[in-house]
């Protein structure tokens, strides 16, 4: 699970902070080398930016995250990785 920690870094007076956000990942093996990925994420900006402006940014970041996730298994550290907590 993804949970925001808005006070992890001290606030800056010239920056808007997202105080509440969270999300989760789910992976489901489909067979034939395919995996279904579900990524849920929500955010509530601190009121300075309107939601209509923030929503497209969040949607765009999810798309970019999925593009980058697709590339990860081909990279050297992950190419043949086996993790004890993942059953194939």
PDB file of N, CA and C in Angstrom:
ATOM      1  N   UNK A   1       0.825  -1.189   0.000  1.00  0.00           N
ATOM      2  CA  UNK A   1       0.000   0.000   0.000  1.00  0.00           C
ATOM      3  C   UNK A   1       0.870   1.253   0.000  1.00  0.00           C
ATOM      4  N   UNK A   2       0.357   2.284  -0.620  1.00  0.00           N
ATOM      5  CA  UNK A   2       1.027   3.573  -0.689  1.00  0.00           C
ATOM      6  C   UNK A   2       0.254   4.526   0.225  1.00  0.00           C
ATOM      7  N   UNK A   3       0.955   5.159   1.150  1.00  0.00           N
ATOM      8  CA  UNK A   3       0.307   6.090   2.072  1.00  0.00           C
ATOM      9  C   UNK A   3       1.166   7.348   2.158  1.00  0.00           C
ATOM     10  N   UNK A   4       0.535   8.498   2.058  1.00  0.00           N
ATOM     11  CA  UNK A   4       1.288   9.757   2.110  1.00  0.00           C
ATOM     12  C   UNK A   4       1.874   9.984   3.496  1.00  0.00           C
ATOM     13  N   UNK A   5       2.992  10.694   3.518  1.00  0.00           N
ATOM     14  CA  UNK A   5       3.629  11.125   4.758  1.00  0.00           C
ATOM     15  C   UNK A   5       3.962  12.606   4.591  1.00  0.00           C
ATOM     16  N   UNK A   6       2.964  13.466   4.684  1.00  0.00           N
ATOM     17  CA  UNK A   6       3.150  14.876   4.348  1.00  0.00           C
ATOM     18  C   UNK A   6       4.166  15.621   5.215  1.00  0.00           C
ATOM     19  N   UNK A   7       4.464  15.122   6.385  1.00  0.00           N
ATOM     20  CA  UNK A   7       5.409  15.819   7.254  1.00  0.00           C
ATOM     21  C   UNK A   7       6.807  15.198   7.223  1.00  0.00           C
ATOM     22  N   UNK A   8       7.040  14.274   6.307  1.00  0.00           N
ATOM     23  CA  UNK A   8       8.334  13.604   6.208  1.00  0.00           C
ATOM     24  C   UNK A   8       9.446  14.607   5.886  1.00  0.00           C
ATOM     25  N   UNK A   9       9.145  15.549   5.008  1.00  0.00           N
ATOM     26  CA  UNK A   9      10.072  16.616   4.644  1.00  0.00           C
ATOM     27  C   UNK A   9       9.447  17.931   5.099  1.00  0.00           C
ATOM     28  N   UNK A  10      10.209  18.816   5.709  1.00  0.00           N
ATOM     29  CA  UNK A  10       9.631  20.084   6.175  1.00  0.00           C
ATOM     30  C   UNK A  10       8.995  20.870   5.026  1.00  0.00           C
ATOM     31  N   UNK A  11       7.874  21.527   5.288  1.00  0.00           N
ATOM     32  CA  UNK A  11       7.206  22.310   4.246  1.00  0.00           C
ATOM     33  C   UNK A  11       8.028  23.513   3.802  1.00  0.00           C
ATOM     34  N   UNK A  12       7.765  23.951   2.580  1.00  0.00           N
ATOM     35  CA  UNK A  12       8.398  25.157   2.039  1.00  0.00           C
ATOM     36  C   UNK A  12       7.285  26.159   1.739  1.00  0.00           C
ATOM     37  N   UNK A  13       7.524  27.408   2.065  1.00  0.00           N
ATOM     38  CA  UNK A  13       6.477  28.420   1.934  1.00  0.00           C
ATOM     39  C   UNK A  13       6.060  28.665   0.488  1.00  0.00           C
ATOM     40  N   UNK A  14       6.928  28.379  -0.467  1.00  0.00           N
ATOM     41  CA  UNK A  14       6.603  28.649  -1.866  1.00  0.00           C
ATOM     42  C   UNK A  14       6.102  27.412  -2.614  1.00  0.00           C
ATOM     43  N   UNK A  15       5.811  26.318  -1.873  1.00  0.00           N
ATOM     44  CA  UNK A  15       5.348  25.069  -2.495  1.00  0.00           C
ATOM     45  C   UNK A  15       4.016  24.645  -1.904  1.00  0.00           C
ATOM     46  N   UNK A  16       3.192  24.059  -2.750  1.00  0.00           N
ATOM     47  CA  UNK A  16       1.930  23.471  -2.294  1.00  0.00           C
ATOM     48  C   UNK A  16       2.195  22.014  -1.934  1.00  0.00           C
ATOM     49  N   UNK A  17       1.573  21.537  -0.897  1.00  0.00           N
ATOM     50  CA  UNK A  17       1.806  20.182  -0.425  1.00  0.00           C
ATOM     51  C   UNK A  17       0.553  19.338  -0.559  1.00  0.00           C
ATOM     52  N   UNK A  18       0.735  18.118  -1.015  1.00  0.00           N
ATOM     53  CA  UNK A  18      -0.363  17.150  -1.013  1.00  0.00           C
ATOM     54  C   UNK A  18      -0.356  16.518   0.367  1.00  0.00           C
ATOM     55  N   UNK A  19      -1.416  16.741   1.123  1.00  0.00           N
ATOM     56  CA  UNK A  19      -1.457  16.249   2.494  1.00  0.00           C
ATOM     57  C   UNK A  19      -2.075  14.872   2.605  1.00  0.00           C
ATOM     58  N   UNK A  20      -2.872  14.490   1.608  1.00  0.00           N
ATOM     59  CA  UNK A  20      -3.536  13.197   1.693  1.00  0.00           C
ATOM     60  C   UNK A  20      -3.468  12.519   0.333  1.00  0.00           C
ATOM     61  N   UNK A  21      -2.856  11.359   0.312  1.00  0.00           N
ATOM     62  CA  UNK A  21      -2.812  10.557  -0.910  1.00  0.00           C
ATOM     63  C   UNK A  21      -2.547   9.113  -0.523  1.00  0.00           C
ATOM     64  N   UNK A  22      -2.806   8.237  -1.424  1.00  0.00           N
ATOM     65  CA  UNK A  22      -2.569   6.825  -1.152  1.00  0.00           C
ATOM     66  C   UNK A  22      -2.859   5.997  -2.381  1.00  0.00           C
ATOM     67  N   UNK A  23      -2.570   4.734  -2.282  1.00  0.00           N
ATOM     68  CA  UNK A  23      -2.817   3.864  -3.414  1.00  0.00           C
ATOM     69  C   UNK A  23      -2.365   2.450  -3.141  1.00  0.00           C
ATOM     70  N   UNK A  24      -2.465   1.630  -4.173  1.00  0.00           N
ATOM     71  CA  UNK A  24      -2.050   0.238  -4.055  1.00  0.00           C
ATOM     72  C   UNK A  24      -1.776  -0.347  -5.435  1.00  0.00           C
ATOM     73  N   UNK A  25      -1.043  -1.444  -5.435  1.00  0.00           N
ATOM     74  CA  UNK A  25      -0.733  -2.218  -6.632  1.00  0.00           C
ATOM     75  C   UNK A  25      -1.306  -3.621  -6.461  1.00  0.00           C
ATOM     76  N   UNK A  26      -1.820  -4.181  -7.549  1.00  0.00           N
ATOM     77  CA  UNK A  26      -2.214  -5.593  -7.572  1.00  0.00           C
ATOM     78  C   UNK A  26      -1.688  -6.191  -8.870  1.00  0.00           C
ATOM     79  N   UNK A  27      -1.116  -7.387  -8.782  1.00  0.00           N
ATOM     80  CA  UNK A  27      -0.596  -8.093  -9.942  1.00  0.00           C
ATOM     81  C   UNK A  27      -1.296  -9.444 -10.018  1.00  0.00           C
ATOM     82  N   UNK A  28      -1.760  -9.801 -11.214  1.00  0.00           N
ATOM     83  CA  UNK A  28      -2.427 -11.087 -11.400  1.00  0.00           C
ATOM     84  C   UNK A  28      -1.842 -11.758 -12.633  1.00  0.00           C
ATOM     85  N   UNK A  29      -1.301 -12.947 -12.425  1.00  0.00           N
ATOM     86  CA  UNK A  29      -0.694 -13.688 -13.521  1.00  0.00           C
ATOM     87  C   UNK A  29      -1.796 -14.220 -14.432  1.00  0.00           C
ATOM     88  N   UNK A  30      -1.661 -13.958 -15.736  1.00  0.00           N
ATOM     89  CA  UNK A  30      -2.656 -14.387 -16.718  1.00  0.00           C
ATOM     90  C   UNK A  30      -2.197 -15.605 -17.520  1.00  0.00           C
ATOM     91  N   UNK A  31      -0.918 -15.947 -17.437  1.00  0.00           N
ATOM     92  CA  UNK A  31      -0.374 -17.045 -18.236  1.00  0.00           C
ATOM     93  C   UNK A  31       0.245 -16.510 -19.512  1.00  0.00           C
ATOM     94  N   UNK A  32       0.971 -17.353 -20.207  1.00  0.00           N
ATOM     95  CA  UNK A  32       1.645 -16.981 -21.458  1.00  0.00           C
ATOM     96  C   UNK A  32       2.538 -15.752 -21.286  1.00  0.00           C
ATOM     97  N   UNK A  33       3.159 -15.600 -20.109  1.00  0.00           N
ATOM     98  CA  UNK A  33       4.065 -14.484 -19.873  1.00  0.00           C
ATOM     99  C   UNK A  33       3.382 -13.145 -19.682  1.00  0.00           C
ATOM    100  N   UNK A  34       2.077 -13.152 -19.460  1.00  0.00           N
ATOM    101  CA  UNK A  34       1.339 -11.900 -19.301  1.00  0.00           C
ATOM    102  C   UNK A  34       0.886 -11.734 -17.853  1.00  0.00           C
ATOM    103  N   UNK A  35       0.870 -10.478 -17.419  1.00  0.00           N
ATOM    104  CA  UNK A  35       0.430 -10.131 -16.069  1.00  0.00           C
ATOM    105  C   UNK A  35      -0.513  -8.947 -16.141  1.00  0.00           C
ATOM    106  N   UNK A  36      -1.616  -9.045 -15.437  1.00  0.00           N
ATOM    107  CA  UNK A  36      -2.544  -7.915 -15.327  1.00  0.00           C
ATOM    108  C   UNK A  36      -2.099  -7.075 -14.127  1.00  0.00           C
ATOM    109  N   UNK A  37      -1.969  -5.767 -14.350  1.00  0.00           N
ATOM    110  CA  UNK A  37      -1.548  -4.856 -13.292  1.00  0.00           C
ATOM    111  C   UNK A  37      -2.686  -3.874 -13.013  1.00  0.00           C
ATOM    112  N   UNK A  38      -3.055  -3.764 -11.759  1.00  0.00           N
ATOM    113  CA  UNK A  38      -4.042  -2.766 -11.339  1.00  0.00           C
ATOM    114  C   UNK A  38      -3.338  -1.811 -10.385  1.00  0.00           C
ATOM    115  N   UNK A  39      -3.385  -0.540 -10.724  1.00  0.00           N
ATOM    116  CA  UNK A  39      -2.739   0.499  -9.925  1.00  0.00           C
ATOM    117  C   UNK A  39      -3.809   1.505  -9.544  1.00  0.00           C
ATOM    118  N   UNK A  40      -4.074   1.619  -8.257  1.00  0.00           N
ATOM    119  CA  UNK A  40      -5.058   2.566  -7.752  1.00  0.00           C
ATOM    120  C   UNK A  40      -4.317   3.668  -7.013  1.00  0.00           C
ATOM    121  N   UNK A  41      -4.709   4.915  -7.273  1.00  0.00           N
ATOM    122  CA  UNK A  41      -4.053   6.032  -6.607  1.00  0.00           C
ATOM    123  C   UNK A  41      -5.047   7.181  -6.468  1.00  0.00           C
ATOM    124  N   UNK A  42      -5.015   7.827  -5.337  1.00  0.00           N
ATOM    125  CA  UNK A  42      -5.843   9.023  -5.141  1.00  0.00           C
ATOM    126  C   UNK A  42      -5.002  10.095  -4.469  1.00  0.00           C
ATOM    127  N   UNK A  43      -5.425  11.318  -4.661  1.00  0.00           N
ATOM    128  CA  UNK A  43      -4.730  12.429  -4.025  1.00  0.00           C
ATOM    129  C   UNK A  43      -5.717  13.544  -3.728  1.00  0.00           C
ATOM    130  N   UNK A  44      -5.459  14.238  -2.656  1.00  0.00           N
ATOM    131  CA  UNK A  44      -6.236  15.414  -2.304  1.00  0.00           C
ATOM    132  C   UNK A  44      -5.254  16.559  -2.096  1.00  0.00           C
ATOM    133  N   UNK A  45      -5.111  17.433  -3.084  1.00  0.00           N
ATOM    134  CA  UNK A  45      -4.175  18.547  -2.927  1.00  0.00           C
ATOM    135  C   UNK A  45      -4.621  19.487  -1.808  1.00  0.00           C
ATOM    136  N   UNK A  46      -3.713  20.309  -1.359  1.00  0.00           N
ATOM    137  CA  UNK A  46      -3.947  21.172  -0.198  1.00  0.00           C
ATOM    138  C   UNK A  46      -4.824  22.385  -0.500  1.00  0.00           C
ATOM    139  N   UNK A  47      -5.602  22.357  -1.544  1.00  0.00           N
ATOM    140  CA  UNK A  47      -6.549  23.431  -1.793  1.00  0.00           C
ATOM    141  C   UNK A  47      -6.041  24.582  -2.640  1.00  0.00           C
ATOM    142  N   UNK A  48      -4.752  24.676  -2.877  1.00  0.00           N
ATOM    143  CA  UNK A  48      -4.223  25.777  -3.667  1.00  0.00           C
ATOM    144  C   UNK A  48      -4.504  25.556  -5.146  1.00  0.00           C
ATOM    145  N   UNK A  49      -4.357  24.309  -5.597  1.00  0.00           N
ATOM    146  CA  UNK A  49      -4.629  23.980  -6.993  1.00  0.00           C
ATOM    147  C   UNK A  49      -6.012  23.354  -7.111  1.00  0.00           C
ATOM    148  N   UNK A  50      -6.788  23.755  -8.108  1.00  0.00           N
ATOM    149  CA  UNK A  50      -8.125  23.162  -8.265  1.00  0.00           C
ATOM    150  C   UNK A  50      -8.040  21.712  -8.744  1.00  0.00           C
ATOM    151  N   UNK A  51      -9.010  20.914  -8.330  1.00  0.00           N
ATOM    152  CA  UNK A  51      -9.021  19.495  -8.672  1.00  0.00           C
ATOM    153  C   UNK A  51      -9.014  19.275 -10.188  1.00  0.00           C
ATOM    154  N   UNK A  52      -9.699  20.136 -10.953  1.00  0.00           N
ATOM    155  CA  UNK A  52      -9.739  19.969 -12.413  1.00  0.00           C
ATOM    156  C   UNK A  52      -8.349  20.107 -13.031  1.00  0.00           C
ATOM    157  N   UNK A  53      -7.455  20.812 -12.360  1.00  0.00           N
ATOM    158  CA  UNK A  53      -6.092  20.954 -12.850  1.00  0.00           C
ATOM    159  C   UNK A  53      -5.214  19.783 -12.398  1.00  0.00           C
ATOM    160  N   UNK A  54      -5.441  19.301 -11.194  1.00  0.00           N
ATOM    161  CA  UNK A  54      -4.625  18.236 -10.622  1.00  0.00           C
ATOM    162  C   UNK A  54      -4.933  16.883 -11.264  1.00  0.00           C
ATOM    163  N   UNK A  55      -6.194  16.603 -11.529  1.00  0.00           N
ATOM    164  CA  UNK A  55      -6.598  15.290 -12.039  1.00  0.00           C
ATOM    165  C   UNK A  55      -5.844  14.881 -13.305  1.00  0.00           C
ATOM    166  N   UNK A  56      -5.753  15.735 -14.345  1.00  0.00           N
ATOM    167  CA  UNK A  56      -5.003  15.315 -15.531  1.00  0.00           C
ATOM    168  C   UNK A  56      -3.525  15.036 -15.250  1.00  0.00           C
ATOM    169  N   UNK A  57      -2.946  15.738 -14.286  1.00  0.00           N
ATOM    170  CA  UNK A  57      -1.549  15.487 -13.928  1.00  0.00           C
ATOM    171  C   UNK A  57      -1.388  14.111 -13.302  1.00  0.00           C
ATOM    172  N   UNK A  58      -2.325  13.744 -12.431  1.00  0.00           N
ATOM    173  CA  UNK A  58      -2.275  12.429 -11.786  1.00  0.00           C
ATOM    174  C   UNK A  58      -2.480  11.334 -12.829  1.00  0.00           C
ATOM    175  N   UNK A  59      -3.455  11.505 -13.705  1.00  0.00           N
ATOM    176  CA  UNK A  59      -3.716  10.515 -14.750  1.00  0.00           C
ATOM    177  C   UNK A  59      -2.485  10.355 -15.643  1.00  0.00           C
ATOM    178  N   UNK A  60      -1.856  11.457 -16.002  1.00  0.00           N
ATOM    179  CA  UNK A  60      -0.649  11.405 -16.817  1.00  0.00           C
ATOM    180  C   UNK A  60       0.487  10.689 -16.117  1.00  0.00           C
ATOM    181  N   UNK A  61       0.615  10.897 -14.814  1.00  0.00           N
ATOM    182  CA  UNK A  61       1.694  10.236 -14.080  1.00  0.00           C
ATOM    183  C   UNK A  61       1.446   8.731 -13.975  1.00  0.00           C
ATOM    184  N   UNK A  62       0.195   8.321 -13.869  1.00  0.00           N
ATOM    185  CA  UNK A  62      -0.125   6.890 -13.840  1.00  0.00           C
ATOM    186  C   UNK A  62       0.262   6.250 -15.169  1.00  0.00           C
ATOM    187  N   UNK A  63      -0.053   6.906 -16.270  1.00  0.00           N
ATOM    188  CA  UNK A  63       0.295   6.382 -17.596  1.00  0.00           C
ATOM    189  C   UNK A  63       1.814   6.233 -17.720  1.00  0.00           C
ATOM    190  N   UNK A  64       2.556   7.234 -17.297  1.00  0.00           N
ATOM    191  CA  UNK A  64       4.018   7.200 -17.371  1.00  0.00           C
ATOM    192  C   UNK A  64       4.568   6.105 -16.460  1.00  0.00           C
ATOM    193  N   UNK A  65       3.990   5.929 -15.280  1.00  0.00           N
ATOM    194  CA  UNK A  65       4.408   4.874 -14.363  1.00  0.00           C
ATOM    195  C   UNK A  65       4.241   3.510 -15.020  1.00  0.00           C
ATOM    196  N   UNK A  66       3.114   3.285 -15.682  1.00  0.00           N
ATOM    197  CA  UNK A  66       2.865   2.000 -16.343  1.00  0.00           C
ATOM    198  C   UNK A  66       3.832   1.782 -17.501  1.00  0.00           C
ATOM    199  N   UNK A  67       4.138   2.820 -18.258  1.00  0.00           N
ATOM    200  CA  UNK A  67       5.122   2.695 -19.342  1.00  0.00           C
ATOM    201  C   UNK A  67       6.479   2.276 -18.784  1.00  0.00           C
ATOM    202  N   UNK A  68       6.894   2.906 -17.704  1.00  0.00           N
ATOM    203  CA  UNK A  68       8.185   2.587 -17.096  1.00  0.00           C
ATOM    204  C   UNK A  68       8.181   1.193 -16.463  1.00  0.00           C
ATOM    205  N   UNK A  69       7.066   0.796 -15.867  1.00  0.00           N
ATOM    206  CA  UNK A  69       6.956  -0.529 -15.265  1.00  0.00           C
ATOM    207  C   UNK A  69       7.123  -1.614 -16.326  1.00  0.00           C
ATOM    208  N   UNK A  70       6.589  -1.386 -17.501  1.00  0.00           N
ATOM    209  CA  UNK A  70       6.698  -2.360 -18.594  1.00  0.00           C
ATOM    210  C   UNK A  70       8.162  -2.596 -18.977  1.00  0.00           C
ATOM    211  N   UNK A  71       9.007  -1.596 -18.830  1.00  0.00           N
ATOM    212  CA  UNK A  71      10.412  -1.692 -19.215  1.00  0.00           C
ATOM    213  C   UNK A  71      11.274  -2.370 -18.148  1.00  0.00           C
ATOM    214  N   UNK A  72      10.824  -2.399 -16.901  1.00  0.00           N
ATOM    215  CA  UNK A  72      11.651  -2.863 -15.788  1.00  0.00           C
ATOM    216  C   UNK A  72      12.131  -4.316 -15.907  1.00  0.00           C
ATOM    217  N   UNK A  73      11.301  -5.282 -16.295  1.00  0.00           N
ATOM    218  CA  UNK A  73      11.780  -6.676 -16.314  1.00  0.00           C
ATOM    219  C   UNK A  73      12.961  -6.916 -17.256  1.00  0.00           C
ATOM    220  N   UNK A  74      13.150  -6.076 -18.245  1.00  0.00           N
ATOM    221  CA  UNK A  74      14.256  -6.247 -19.189  1.00  0.00           C
ATOM    222  C   UNK A  74      15.576  -5.695 -18.655  1.00  0.00           C
ATOM    223  N   UNK A  75      15.530  -4.918 -17.594  1.00  0.00           N
ATOM    224  CA  UNK A  75      16.755  -4.322 -17.047  1.00  0.00           C
ATOM    225  C   UNK A  75      17.527  -5.354 -16.233  1.00  0.00           C
ATOM    226  N   UNK A  76      18.835  -5.214 -16.247  1.00  0.00           N
ATOM    227  CA  UNK A  76      19.739  -6.205 -15.658  1.00  0.00           C
ATOM    228  C   UNK A  76      19.372  -6.663 -14.239  1.00  0.00           C
ATOM    229  N   UNK A  77      19.114  -5.776 -13.294  1.00  0.00           N
ATOM    230  CA  UNK A  77      18.865  -6.283 -11.933  1.00  0.00           C
ATOM    231  C   UNK A  77      17.595  -7.121 -11.816  1.00  0.00           C
ATOM    232  N   UNK A  78      16.677  -6.982 -12.770  1.00  0.00           N
ATOM    233  CA  UNK A  78      15.375  -7.641 -12.664  1.00  0.00           C
ATOM    234  C   UNK A  78      15.185  -8.767 -13.677  1.00  0.00           C
ATOM    235  N   UNK A  79      16.051  -8.839 -14.675  1.00  0.00           N
ATOM    236  CA  UNK A  79      15.859  -9.741 -15.811  1.00  0.00           C
ATOM    237  C   UNK A  79      15.568 -11.168 -15.384  1.00  0.00           C
ATOM    238  N   UNK A  80      16.358 -11.732 -14.502  1.00  0.00           N
ATOM    239  CA  UNK A  80      16.165 -13.118 -14.062  1.00  0.00           C
ATOM    240  C   UNK A  80      15.906 -13.201 -12.560  1.00  0.00           C
ATOM    241  N   UNK A  81      15.406 -12.152 -11.994  1.00  0.00           N
ATOM    242  CA  UNK A  81      15.195 -12.103 -10.546  1.00  0.00           C
ATOM    243  C   UNK A  81      14.093 -13.072 -10.118  1.00  0.00           C
ATOM    244  N   UNK A  82      14.315 -13.678  -8.991  1.00  0.00           N
ATOM    245  CA  UNK A  82      13.321 -14.544  -8.347  1.00  0.00           C
ATOM    246  C   UNK A  82      13.201 -14.077  -6.906  1.00  0.00           C
ATOM    247  N   UNK A  83      11.995 -13.848  -6.465  1.00  0.00           N
ATOM    248  CA  UNK A  83      11.762 -13.389  -5.099  1.00  0.00           C
ATOM    249  C   UNK A  83      10.979 -14.458  -4.359  1.00  0.00           C
ATOM    250  N   UNK A  84      11.395 -14.758  -3.137  1.00  0.00           N
ATOM    251  CA  UNK A  84      10.784 -15.853  -2.382  1.00  0.00           C
ATOM    252  C   UNK A  84       9.298 -15.624  -2.103  1.00  0.00           C
ATOM    253  N   UNK A  85       8.872 -14.389  -2.051  1.00  0.00           N
ATOM    254  CA  UNK A  85       7.472 -14.100  -1.732  1.00  0.00           C
ATOM    255  C   UNK A  85       6.577 -13.990  -2.958  1.00  0.00           C
ATOM    256  N   UNK A  86       7.137 -14.253  -4.154  1.00  0.00           N
ATOM    257  CA  UNK A  86       6.336 -14.253  -5.379  1.00  0.00           C
ATOM    258  C   UNK A  86       6.300 -15.671  -5.918  1.00  0.00           C
ATOM    259  N   UNK A  87       5.109 -16.215  -6.033  1.00  0.00           N
ATOM    260  CA  UNK A  87       4.943 -17.563  -6.585  1.00  0.00           C
ATOM    261  C   UNK A  87       4.584 -17.455  -8.051  1.00  0.00           C
ATOM    262  N   UNK A  88       5.255 -18.260  -8.874  1.00  0.00           N
ATOM    263  CA  UNK A  88       4.962 -18.261 -10.305  1.00  0.00           C
ATOM    264  C   UNK A  88       4.208 -19.509 -10.674  1.00  0.00           C
TER     265      UNK A  88
END
